[in-house]
Coordinates of C-alpha atoms in Angstrom, one line a residue:
Chain A
M91 CA 98.5 45.3 77.3
T92 CA 95.0 44.9 78.6
R93 CA 92.9 42.7 76.4
Y94 CA 89.2 43.5 76.4
Q95 CA 86.7 40.8 76.0
F96 CA 83.0 41.4 75.4
T97 CA 80.0 39.2 75.0
V98 CA 77.0 40.6 73.1
Y99 CA 73.7 38.8 73.9
V100 CA 71.1 39.2 71.2
G101 CA 67.7 38.0 70.3
R102 CA 67.2 36.5 66.8
E103 CA 70.0 37.8 64.5
D104 CA 68.6 40.0 61.8
A105 CA 69.9 43.0 59.8
R106 CA 69.2 45.4 62.6
V107 CA 71.1 43.3 65.2
R108 CA 74.0 42.8 62.8
A109 CA 74.3 46.6 62.2
A110 CA 74.2 47.2 66.0
V111 CA 77.0 44.6 66.6
E112 CA 79.0 46.1 63.8
S113 CA 78.6 49.6 65.3
F114 CA 79.8 48.3 68.7
R115 CA 82.8 46.7 66.9
Q116 CA 83.7 50.0 65.3
L117 CA 83.4 51.7 68.7
C118 CA 85.8 49.2 70.2
R119 CA 88.3 49.8 67.3
R120 CA 88.1 53.5 67.9
R121 CA 88.5 53.4 71.7
L122 CA 90.7 50.3 72.1
G123 CA 92.6 49.8 68.9
D124 CA 92.2 47.0 66.4
E125 CA 94.0 44.2 68.2
A126 CA 93.0 44.9 71.8
F127 CA 89.6 43.3 72.0
E128 CA 87.4 40.3 71.3
I129 CA 83.7 40.3 70.8
S130 CA 81.6 37.1 71.1
V131 CA 77.9 37.2 70.0
V132 CA 75.5 34.9 71.7
D133 CA 72.0 34.3 70.4
V134 CA 69.9 33.9 73.6
L135 CA 67.2 32.0 71.6
A136 CA 69.7 29.4 70.4
N137 CA 71.5 29.3 73.8
P138 CA 68.8 29.7 76.5
Q139 CA 70.7 28.0 79.2
L140 CA 73.7 30.2 78.7
A141 CA 71.5 33.3 78.8
E142 CA 69.9 32.0 82.0
V143 CA 73.2 31.3 83.7
E144 CA 74.4 34.8 82.7
R145 CA 71.0 36.1 83.8
V146 CA 70.4 38.0 80.6
I147 CA 67.0 39.6 80.7
V148 CA 67.1 42.3 78.0
T149 CA 68.5 42.0 74.6
P150 CA 70.7 43.4 73.3
T151 CA 73.0 43.3 76.4
V152 CA 76.8 43.8 76.2
V153 CA 78.9 42.4 79.0
R154 CA 82.5 43.5 79.5
D155 CA 84.0 40.2 80.7
Q156 CA 87.6 41.5 80.8
P157 CA 89.1 43.4 82.3
R158 CA 87.4 42.9 85.6
P159 CA 85.3 44.1 87.2
R160 CA 82.6 43.2 84.8
R161 CA 80.4 46.0 83.4
R162 CA 77.1 45.5 81.7
A163 CA 75.0 47.7 79.4
M164 CA 71.7 47.1 77.6
G165 CA 69.4 48.8 75.1
D166 CA 70.5 50.6 72.0
L167 CA 74.0 49.6 70.9
L168 CA 74.0 52.6 68.5
A169 CA 74.2 54.9 71.6
T170 CA 78.0 54.8 71.4
D171 CA 78.9 57.5 73.9
A172 CA 76.6 56.2 76.6
L173 CA 77.7 52.6 75.8
A174 CA 81.3 53.5 76.1
A175 CA 80.7 55.2 79.4
A176 CA 78.7 52.3 80.8
L177 CA 81.4 49.8 79.7
E178 CA 84.2 52.2 80.9
L179 CA 86.1 52.3 77.7
P180 CA 89.0 54.6 77.4
D181 CA 88.7 57.7 75.2
D182 CA 91.6 56.6 73.0
P183 CA 93.5 53.4 72.4
P184 CA 96.3 53.2 75.0
D185 CA 99.1 52.6 72.5
R186 CA 98.3 55.6 70.3
G187 CA 101.3 57.8 69.6
G188 CA 103.6 55.4 71.4
R189 CA 105.7 53.9 68.6
S190 CA 107.8 56.1 66.3
Chain B
M173 CA 60.9 69.6 134.8
T174 CA 57.4 69.4 133.2
G175 CA 54.9 71.9 134.4
P176 CA 51.5 72.5 132.9
T177 CA 53.2 74.5 130.0
G178 CA 55.7 71.7 129.3
A179 CA 53.0 69.1 129.0
D180 CA 51.1 71.3 126.5
E181 CA 54.2 71.7 124.4
V182 CA 54.9 68.0 124.4
G183 CA 51.2 67.3 123.5
E184 CA 51.4 69.8 120.7
L185 CA 54.6 68.3 119.3
R186 CA 53.1 64.9 119.5
G187 CA 50.1 66.1 117.5
Q188 CA 52.3 67.7 114.9
V189 CA 54.3 64.5 114.5
Q190 CA 51.1 62.5 114.1
D191 CA 49.9 65.0 111.4
L192 CA 53.2 64.7 109.5
R193 CA 53.1 60.9 109.7
R194 CA 49.6 61.0 108.3
Q195 CA 50.6 63.4 105.5
L196 CA 53.6 61.2 104.7
A197 CA 51.5 58.1 104.6
D198 CA 49.0 59.8 102.3
A199 CA 51.7 61.0 99.9
H200 CA 53.2 57.5 99.9
A201 CA 49.9 55.9 99.3
R202 CA 49.1 58.3 96.3
L203 CA 52.5 57.7 94.7
N204 CA 52.1 54.0 95.3
S205 CA 48.7 53.9 93.7
I206 CA 50.2 55.3 90.5
V207 CA 53.4 53.3 90.3
E208 CA 52.2 50.1 91.8
R209 CA 49.1 50.0 89.5
S210 CA 50.8 51.2 86.4
T211 CA 50.4 48.8 83.5
D212 CA 53.9 49.9 82.2
G213 CA 56.8 48.1 83.8
A214 CA 58.9 50.6 85.9
M215 CA 62.3 49.8 87.2
V216 CA 64.9 51.8 88.9
L217 CA 68.5 50.8 88.1
D218 CA 71.5 52.0 90.0
A219 CA 74.7 53.4 88.5
L220 CA 75.8 49.9 87.4
G221 CA 72.5 48.8 86.1
V222 CA 71.4 46.7 89.0
V223 CA 67.7 46.7 89.8
V224 CA 66.9 48.6 93.1
Y225 CA 63.2 48.8 92.5
A226 CA 60.7 47.2 90.1
N227 CA 56.9 47.6 90.1
P228 CA 54.4 44.8 89.8
A229 CA 53.9 45.4 86.1
A230 CA 57.7 44.9 85.5
H231 CA 57.5 41.6 87.4
R232 CA 54.5 40.5 85.4
L233 CA 56.2 41.5 82.1
L234 CA 59.2 39.3 83.0
G235 CA 57.2 36.5 84.4
R236 CA 58.7 36.9 87.9
A237 CA 57.2 36.6 91.3
D238 CA 57.0 39.8 93.3
G239 CA 60.3 41.0 94.6
Q240 CA 62.4 38.7 92.4
L241 CA 63.8 41.4 90.2
V242 CA 65.6 43.5 92.9
G243 CA 69.3 42.7 92.7
E244 CA 69.2 41.5 89.1
H245 CA 72.0 43.0 87.1
L246 CA 70.1 44.1 84.0
G247 CA 72.8 46.4 82.8
F248 CA 73.1 50.1 82.4
P249 CA 70.3 51.2 80.0
V250 CA 71.5 53.1 77.0
T251 CA 69.4 54.8 74.3
T252 CA 69.8 57.3 71.5
G253 CA 66.9 59.6 72.0
E254 CA 64.0 58.8 74.4
V255 CA 63.0 55.3 73.5
T256 CA 64.5 52.2 72.1
E257 CA 63.1 48.8 71.2
V258 CA 64.4 45.9 73.1
E259 CA 63.5 42.3 73.6
L260 CA 62.9 40.8 77.0
V261 CA 63.6 37.3 78.0
T262 CA 61.0 36.1 80.4
A263 CA 61.3 33.4 83.1
N264 CA 59.7 30.9 80.8
R265 CA 61.9 31.8 77.9
E266 CA 59.2 33.8 76.1
R267 CA 60.3 36.7 73.9
I268 CA 58.6 40.0 74.4
V269 CA 59.2 43.0 72.3
A270 CA 59.2 46.1 74.4
E271 CA 59.6 49.8 74.1
M272 CA 62.1 51.0 76.7
R273 CA 62.0 54.6 77.9
V274 CA 64.9 55.8 80.0
V275 CA 65.0 58.8 82.4
A276 CA 67.8 59.9 84.7
T277 CA 66.7 60.1 88.3
E278 CA 68.0 59.7 91.8
W279 CA 67.5 56.9 94.3
A280 CA 68.5 57.2 97.9
G281 CA 70.5 60.3 97.1
R282 CA 72.5 58.6 94.3
P283 CA 72.3 58.9 90.5
A284 CA 70.0 56.2 89.1
T285 CA 68.0 55.5 86.0
L286 CA 64.3 54.9 85.6
A287 CA 63.5 52.4 82.9
L288 CA 59.9 52.2 81.7
L289 CA 58.9 49.2 79.7
R290 CA 55.9 48.8 77.5
D291 CA 54.9 45.6 75.8
I292 CA 54.6 46.1 72.1
T293 CA 54.8 42.5 71.0
E294 CA 51.4 42.6 69.3
Q295 CA 52.1 45.8 67.4
H296 CA 55.5 44.4 66.4
R297 CA 54.0 41.3 65.0
S298 CA 51.5 43.3 63.0
Q299 CA 54.2 45.5 61.6
V300 CA 56.2 42.4 60.7
E301 CA 53.2 40.9 59.0
L302 CA 52.4 44.1 57.1
A303 CA 55.9 44.3 55.9
R304 CA 55.8 40.7 54.8
R305 CA 52.6 41.3 52.8
A306 CA 54.0 44.3 51.1
T307 CA 56.9 42.3 49.8
H308 CA 55.3 38.9 49.1
D309 CA 52.8 37.5 46.7
A310 CA 49.6 36.7 48.7
L311 CA 48.7 33.6 46.8
T312 CA 52.0 31.7 46.6
G313 CA 53.9 33.4 49.4
L314 CA 56.8 34.0 47.1
P315 CA 58.6 37.4 47.0
N316 CA 56.8 39.9 44.8
R317 CA 58.3 42.1 42.1
Y318 CA 59.4 44.8 44.6
L319 CA 61.3 42.4 46.8
F320 CA 62.8 40.7 43.8
E321 CA 64.1 44.0 42.4
D322 CA 65.5 44.9 45.8
R323 CA 67.3 41.6 46.0
L324 CA 68.6 42.0 42.4
R325 CA 70.0 45.4 43.2
Q326 CA 71.8 44.1 46.3
A327 CA 73.2 41.2 44.3
L328 CA 74.5 43.5 41.6
A329 CA 76.1 45.7 44.3
R330 CA 77.8 42.6 45.7
L331 CA 79.4 42.1 42.3
R332 CA 81.2 45.3 42.9
R333 CA 83.0 43.9 45.8
E334 CA 83.8 40.5 44.4
H335 CA 83.8 39.4 40.8
D336 CA 81.2 36.7 40.0
W337 CA 78.4 36.0 37.6
L338 CA 74.7 36.1 38.4
A339 CA 71.7 35.0 36.3
V340 CA 68.1 36.1 36.1
V341 CA 65.8 33.3 34.9
Y342 CA 62.4 34.2 33.5
A343 CA 59.8 31.5 33.4
D344 CA 56.1 31.0 32.7
L345 CA 53.7 28.1 32.7
D346 CA 52.8 26.6 29.3
G347 CA 49.1 26.3 28.8
F348 CA 48.2 28.0 32.0
K349 CA 45.7 30.4 30.5
A350 CA 43.8 27.7 28.7
L351 CA 43.7 25.7 32.0
N352 CA 42.4 28.7 33.9
D353 CA 39.7 29.2 31.3
R354 CA 38.7 25.6 31.3
Y355 CA 38.7 24.8 35.0
G356 CA 38.2 28.3 36.5
H357 CA 40.3 30.6 38.6
P358 CA 40.2 28.8 42.0
F359 CA 41.7 25.8 40.1
G360 CA 44.2 28.0 38.4
D361 CA 45.2 29.4 41.8
A362 CA 45.8 26.0 43.2
V363 CA 47.9 25.2 40.2
L364 CA 50.0 28.3 40.8
V365 CA 50.5 27.4 44.5
E366 CA 51.8 23.9 43.5
A367 CA 53.9 25.4 40.7
A368 CA 55.6 27.7 43.2
R369 CA 56.3 24.8 45.5
R370 CA 57.9 22.8 42.6
L371 CA 59.9 25.9 41.6
L372 CA 61.4 26.2 45.1
L373 CA 62.3 22.5 45.3
A374 CA 64.2 22.8 42.0
L375 CA 66.2 25.8 43.2
R376 CA 69.2 26.2 45.6
P377 CA 68.7 27.8 49.0
S378 CA 70.6 30.9 47.8
D379 CA 68.3 31.5 44.9
T380 CA 65.3 33.9 45.1
A381 CA 62.2 33.0 43.2
A382 CA 59.4 35.6 42.7
R383 CA 56.0 35.7 41.2
I384 CA 55.8 38.9 39.0
G385 CA 52.7 38.2 36.9
G386 CA 49.7 35.9 36.5
D387 CA 51.8 32.8 35.7
E388 CA 55.2 34.5 35.3
F389 CA 58.1 34.0 37.6
V390 CA 61.6 35.4 37.9
I391 CA 64.5 33.8 39.7
L392 CA 67.7 35.3 40.8
C393 CA 70.7 33.0 40.9
E394 CA 73.9 34.2 42.4
G395 CA 77.4 32.7 42.7
L396 CA 77.5 31.2 39.3
H397 CA 81.3 31.3 39.1
H398 CA 81.3 29.8 35.6
A399 CA 78.7 31.8 33.7
T400 CA 76.2 29.7 31.8
G401 CA 76.9 26.2 33.2
V402 CA 75.0 26.6 36.4
A403 CA 72.1 28.5 34.8
E404 CA 71.6 25.8 32.3
S405 CA 71.5 23.1 35.0
I406 CA 68.9 25.2 36.9
L407 CA 66.7 25.3 33.7
A408 CA 67.1 21.5 33.4
R409 CA 66.0 21.0 37.0
L410 CA 62.9 23.2 36.4
Q411 CA 62.0 21.1 33.4
A412 CA 62.3 18.0 35.5
A413 CA 60.2 19.4 38.3
F414 CA 57.4 20.1 35.9
A415 CA 57.6 16.8 34.1
Q416 CA 55.3 15.2 36.6
P417 CA 51.6 15.9 36.1
F418 CA 49.8 18.1 38.6
R419 CA 47.0 16.6 40.6
I420 CA 44.7 19.3 41.7
R421 CA 41.4 18.5 43.4
G422 CA 41.4 15.0 42.0
T423 CA 42.0 16.3 38.4
G424 CA 45.3 15.5 36.7
V425 CA 46.7 18.2 34.5
T426 CA 50.0 18.5 32.7
L427 CA 51.8 21.8 32.8
G428 CA 55.0 22.7 31.1
I429 CA 57.4 25.4 32.1
S430 CA 59.2 27.7 29.6
A431 CA 62.3 29.4 30.9
G432 CA 65.2 31.5 29.6
F433 CA 68.0 33.4 31.4
A434 CA 70.4 36.3 31.1
V435 CA 73.7 36.5 32.9
T436 CA 75.9 39.3 34.0
D437 CA 79.1 40.0 35.9
D438 CA 78.7 43.8 35.6
P439 CA 77.6 45.6 38.8
D440 CA 76.5 48.6 36.7
C441 CA 74.1 46.4 34.7
D442 CA 70.5 47.9 34.7
P443 CA 68.3 45.4 36.7
E444 CA 65.2 46.0 34.5
D445 CA 67.3 45.5 31.4
L446 CA 68.6 42.2 32.7
V447 CA 65.0 41.0 33.5
E448 CA 64.0 42.0 30.0
R449 CA 66.9 40.1 28.5
A450 CA 65.8 37.0 30.4
D451 CA 62.3 37.4 29.2
A452 CA 63.5 37.7 25.6
A453 CA 65.7 34.6 26.1
M454 CA 62.6 32.7 27.2
Y455 CA 60.7 33.7 24.1
A456 CA 63.6 32.7 22.0
R457 CA 63.6 29.2 23.5
K458 CA 59.8 29.0 23.0
A459 CA 60.1 30.0 19.3
A460 CA 62.9 27.5 18.8
R461 CA 60.7 24.6 20.0

């Protein structure tokens, strides 16, 4: 089963950022299924070198690290449909309806 | 074979081509003067979110030299509605708050996105400052009554998810009014600032202290686990913090602190009622002295 890995690059973590990350997490649950993904959150202020290496210019930015090829989206993480399209997430979890 | 008619035709065509070239150059120059001189950053991103064009303002905003942005993988821009607020990380690691406006467009015949960026860092800072002033006491910098009540409500809501005890401590400064009368209000203000400082030192990082009256303070203490034990120790720490005399503008004054508390583990407890109980507890301790 394909395992999705995402990194969310954020500025200072505050309530708004946490809500945005949670919204993205829910989107992944809906589209990928509970077990099929991992999300790392990177604070670009606390990790400026990492942000530079990854060339993160806008926050928040979401990078799909796996599966390749990488995809990247930035802006409003609450824009779930546009975000799902940009990150090329399936419409439904691949396993849905499989087991009986 | 070119006869006199052929030469005329070629000449005419040549003239038309030159006209068209001039018109094209004019149109180009006009558009350029708008986009190149715009104070808003304008970037065109391809279908993957890679920069294919960025105007000088965009380069300035991001602290980059001209031409450095093309090829950068910014990411596909997503918004709900027309605008969203984002933060930009500049070349020298500055943080800029920007309003990003996104418009679907075409570039070289392919779908692309125009991202317009406006620096709103100053407005953002002002908004943050205004919000801070609305929720904090100007003199001491402590949360005010509104923020305290908000925090108390949230704390009570948390009790719904996980059982625990919380306490509200009510405290006021003994002899403050007399001190104010004797030494004047600026002196009294300095005393309050120092009192707030001592209060904070006596508390745990998770506690919220607020100034809700002239010399009246309330404190929210969560995570008590064992009801009164922790609250009593907080009261003891407050007494200890105020045992030392205050030295204000060369004058030494002694100020006591009176405090009482009320505890609850009930998420449906009325916040105002809890504060009143703490107030009553403080008076009861005063009366018992």
